[in-house]
């Protein structure tokens, strides 16, 4: 739970104090789920199952609902999502 709180706090302040002159050194691409290899799909499915089993989805659903009006109406919307 402490890790989750730390993650949420980090997400809430993402970008504050960021160096405007920073240069991205790596590019990550979001893959289309239908183009995953069997090994990549297995990793993805196992990760999602573990998140479900450990209650991550319930926690994020609660967090989203509890903060809906606050987050959706301020500058933290993008980092939060």
XYZ file of N, CA and C in Angstrom:
243
model
N 0.828 -1.187 0.000
C 0.000 0.000 0.000
C 0.876 1.257 0.000
N 2.032 1.200 0.702
C 2.925 2.360 0.703
C 3.455 2.632 -0.696
N 3.738 1.553 -1.433
C 4.219 1.727 -2.802
C 3.161 2.377 -3.669
N 1.912 1.976 -3.482
C 0.819 2.573 -4.255
C 0.689 4.052 -3.939
N 0.741 4.404 -2.665
C 0.646 5.807 -2.277
C 1.794 6.611 -2.870
N 2.983 6.033 -2.868
C 4.132 6.728 -3.444
C 3.955 6.910 -4.939
N 3.434 5.898 -5.608
C 3.192 5.985 -7.047
C 2.181 7.075 -7.363
N 1.110 7.116 -6.605
C 0.065 8.116 -6.831
C 0.616 9.514 -6.575
N 1.392 9.669 -5.520
C 1.985 10.974 -5.217
C 2.925 11.398 -6.343
N 3.706 10.463 -6.847
C 4.613 10.774 -7.946
C 3.839 11.171 -9.195
N 2.768 10.445 -9.486
C 1.956 10.759 -10.658
C 1.311 12.133 -10.520
N 0.930 12.501 -9.310
C 0.259 13.781 -9.086
C 1.185 14.965 -9.314
N 2.472 14.778 -9.097
C 3.403 15.893 -9.249
C 4.318 15.735 -10.457
N 4.013 14.789 -11.320
C 4.857 14.561 -12.491
C 5.012 15.844 -13.297
N 6.218 16.122 -13.653
C 6.457 17.290 -14.486
C 6.808 18.546 -13.703
N 6.502 18.599 -12.429
C 6.835 19.786 -11.641
C 8.341 19.803 -11.427
N 8.962 20.875 -11.812
C 10.401 21.008 -11.670
C 11.184 20.335 -12.784
N 10.509 19.871 -13.805
C 11.206 19.218 -14.912
C 12.044 20.240 -15.671
N 13.177 19.807 -16.106
C 14.078 20.663 -16.866
C 13.531 20.839 -18.281
N 13.242 22.056 -18.650
C 12.666 22.340 -19.965
C 13.648 22.019 -21.093
N 14.932 21.898 -20.776
C 15.936 21.626 -21.794
C 16.261 20.132 -21.908
N 15.563 19.285 -21.159
C 15.831 17.850 -21.206
C 15.537 17.292 -22.591
N 16.324 16.304 -22.962
C 16.149 15.656 -24.244
C 15.853 14.183 -23.992
N 14.838 13.678 -24.649
C 14.492 12.267 -24.530
C 15.566 11.435 -25.220
N 16.106 10.457 -24.514
C 17.162 9.628 -25.097
C 16.648 8.287 -25.580
N 15.429 7.917 -25.197
C 14.845 6.666 -25.676
C 13.407 6.918 -26.097
N 12.972 6.197 -27.068
C 11.593 6.297 -27.522
C 10.902 4.969 -27.244
N 9.777 5.036 -26.585
C 8.983 3.842 -26.336
C 7.715 3.947 -27.172
N 7.313 2.859 -27.729
C 6.103 2.849 -28.543
C 5.077 1.938 -27.886
N 3.846 2.406 -27.831
C 2.767 1.567 -27.329
C 2.386 0.607 -28.442
N 2.465 -0.685 -28.143
C 2.171 -1.694 -29.156
C 0.684 -1.996 -29.194
N 0.210 -2.259 -30.377
C -1.150 -2.736 -30.552
C -1.225 -4.140 -29.954
N -2.219 -4.380 -29.115
C -2.306 -5.655 -28.395
C -2.389 -6.847 -29.337
N -3.009 -6.658 -30.484
C -3.136 -7.758 -31.451
C -1.821 -8.098 -32.143
N -0.812 -7.240 -31.996
C 0.467 -7.506 -32.649
C 1.512 -8.071 -31.680
N 1.118 -8.371 -30.448
C 2.063 -8.932 -29.486
C 2.427 -10.362 -29.864
N 3.668 -10.706 -29.590
C 4.092 -12.096 -29.769
C 3.449 -12.936 -28.665
N 3.418 -14.257 -28.825
C 2.875 -15.089 -27.746
C 3.575 -14.862 -26.401
N 4.879 -14.664 -26.417
C 5.618 -14.418 -25.173
C 5.222 -13.069 -24.560
N 5.086 -12.049 -25.395
C 4.676 -10.733 -24.894
C 3.251 -10.787 -24.351
N 2.363 -11.492 -25.050
C 0.991 -11.612 -24.570
C 0.955 -12.362 -23.239
N 1.750 -13.406 -23.093
C 1.810 -14.157 -21.842
C 2.255 -13.262 -20.690
N 3.282 -12.460 -20.926
C 3.751 -11.518 -19.904
C 2.665 -10.515 -19.553
N 1.993 -9.985 -20.561
C 0.922 -9.016 -20.340
C -0.226 -9.640 -19.559
N -0.674 -10.819 -19.978
C -1.785 -11.493 -19.310
C -1.438 -11.837 -17.865
N -0.220 -12.322 -17.631
C 0.206 -12.646 -16.262
C 0.273 -11.405 -15.382
N 0.742 -10.304 -15.950
C 0.810 -9.049 -15.201
C -0.576 -8.545 -14.842
N -1.489 -8.578 -15.803
C -2.857 -8.139 -15.537
C -3.534 -9.030 -14.498
N -3.296 -10.341 -14.563
C -3.871 -11.264 -13.581
C -3.328 -10.967 -12.185
N -2.034 -10.706 -12.092
C -1.442 -10.381 -10.791
C -2.007 -9.074 -10.250
N -2.171 -8.074 -11.123
C -2.758 -6.802 -10.689
C -4.172 -7.013 -10.161
N -4.937 -7.860 -10.834
C -6.293 -8.166 -10.372
C -6.240 -8.880 -9.020
N -5.374 -9.868 -8.906
C -5.274 -10.652 -7.667
C -4.815 -9.831 -6.478
N -3.960 -8.848 -6.703
C -3.451 -8.022 -5.607
C -4.294 -6.784 -5.339
N -5.378 -6.616 -6.071
C -6.300 -5.529 -5.789
C -5.967 -4.190 -6.427
N -5.055 -4.173 -7.390
C -4.674 -2.906 -8.009
C -5.832 -2.262 -8.747
N -6.620 -3.056 -9.470
C -7.725 -2.487 -10.223
C -8.764 -1.876 -9.292
N -9.041 -2.549 -8.181
C -9.991 -2.011 -7.214
C -9.466 -0.713 -6.607
N -8.169 -0.687 -6.313
C -7.573 0.509 -5.727
C -7.644 1.687 -6.698
N -7.279 1.464 -7.944
C -7.316 2.549 -8.914
C -8.737 2.989 -9.220
N -9.676 2.063 -9.222
C -11.086 2.438 -9.411
C -11.546 3.313 -8.256
N -11.179 2.936 -7.037
C -11.525 3.759 -5.874
C -10.868 5.136 -5.978
N -9.595 5.155 -6.294
C -8.850 6.407 -6.397
C -9.464 7.315 -7.445
N -9.817 6.755 -8.577
C -10.421 7.539 -9.654
C -11.767 8.105 -9.219
N -12.590 7.277 -8.602
C -13.912 7.727 -8.159
C -13.807 8.776 -7.057
N -12.914 8.547 -6.112
C -12.773 9.463 -4.976
C -12.256 10.833 -5.397
N -11.485 10.878 -6.470
C -10.867 12.134 -6.897
C -11.386 12.649 -8.231
N -12.491 12.103 -8.709
C -12.994 12.435 -10.044
C -13.145 13.939 -10.252
N -13.883 14.613 -9.380
C -14.143 16.045 -9.559
C -12.904 16.896 -9.327
N -12.027 16.447 -8.461
C -10.812 17.213 -8.187
C -9.841 17.109 -9.357
N -9.553 15.896 -9.782
C -8.549 15.665 -10.816
C -9.018 16.107 -12.198
N -10.271 15.867 -12.520
C -10.744 16.186 -13.864
C -10.912 17.680 -14.111
N -10.792 18.484 -13.097
C -10.991 19.923 -13.255
C -9.757 20.730 -12.877
N -8.584 20.161 -13.086
C -7.375 20.921 -12.751
C -6.209 20.500 -13.638
N -5.080 21.121 -13.413
C -3.899 20.890 -14.237
C -3.270 19.515 -14.018
N -3.692 18.792 -12.998
C -3.131 17.466 -12.746
C -3.847 16.364 -13.516
N -4.802 16.724 -14.359
C -5.564 15.709 -15.084
C -4.663 14.819 -15.925
N -3.808 15.402 -16.726
C -2.984 14.587 -17.624
C -2.025 13.665 -16.859
N -1.250 14.148 -15.884
C -0.367 13.216 -15.153
C -1.152 12.145 -14.400
N -2.341 12.498 -13.924
C -3.130 11.521 -13.189
C -3.589 10.393 -14.094
N -3.957 10.726 -15.304
C -4.412 9.710 -16.240
C -3.240 9.105 -16.960
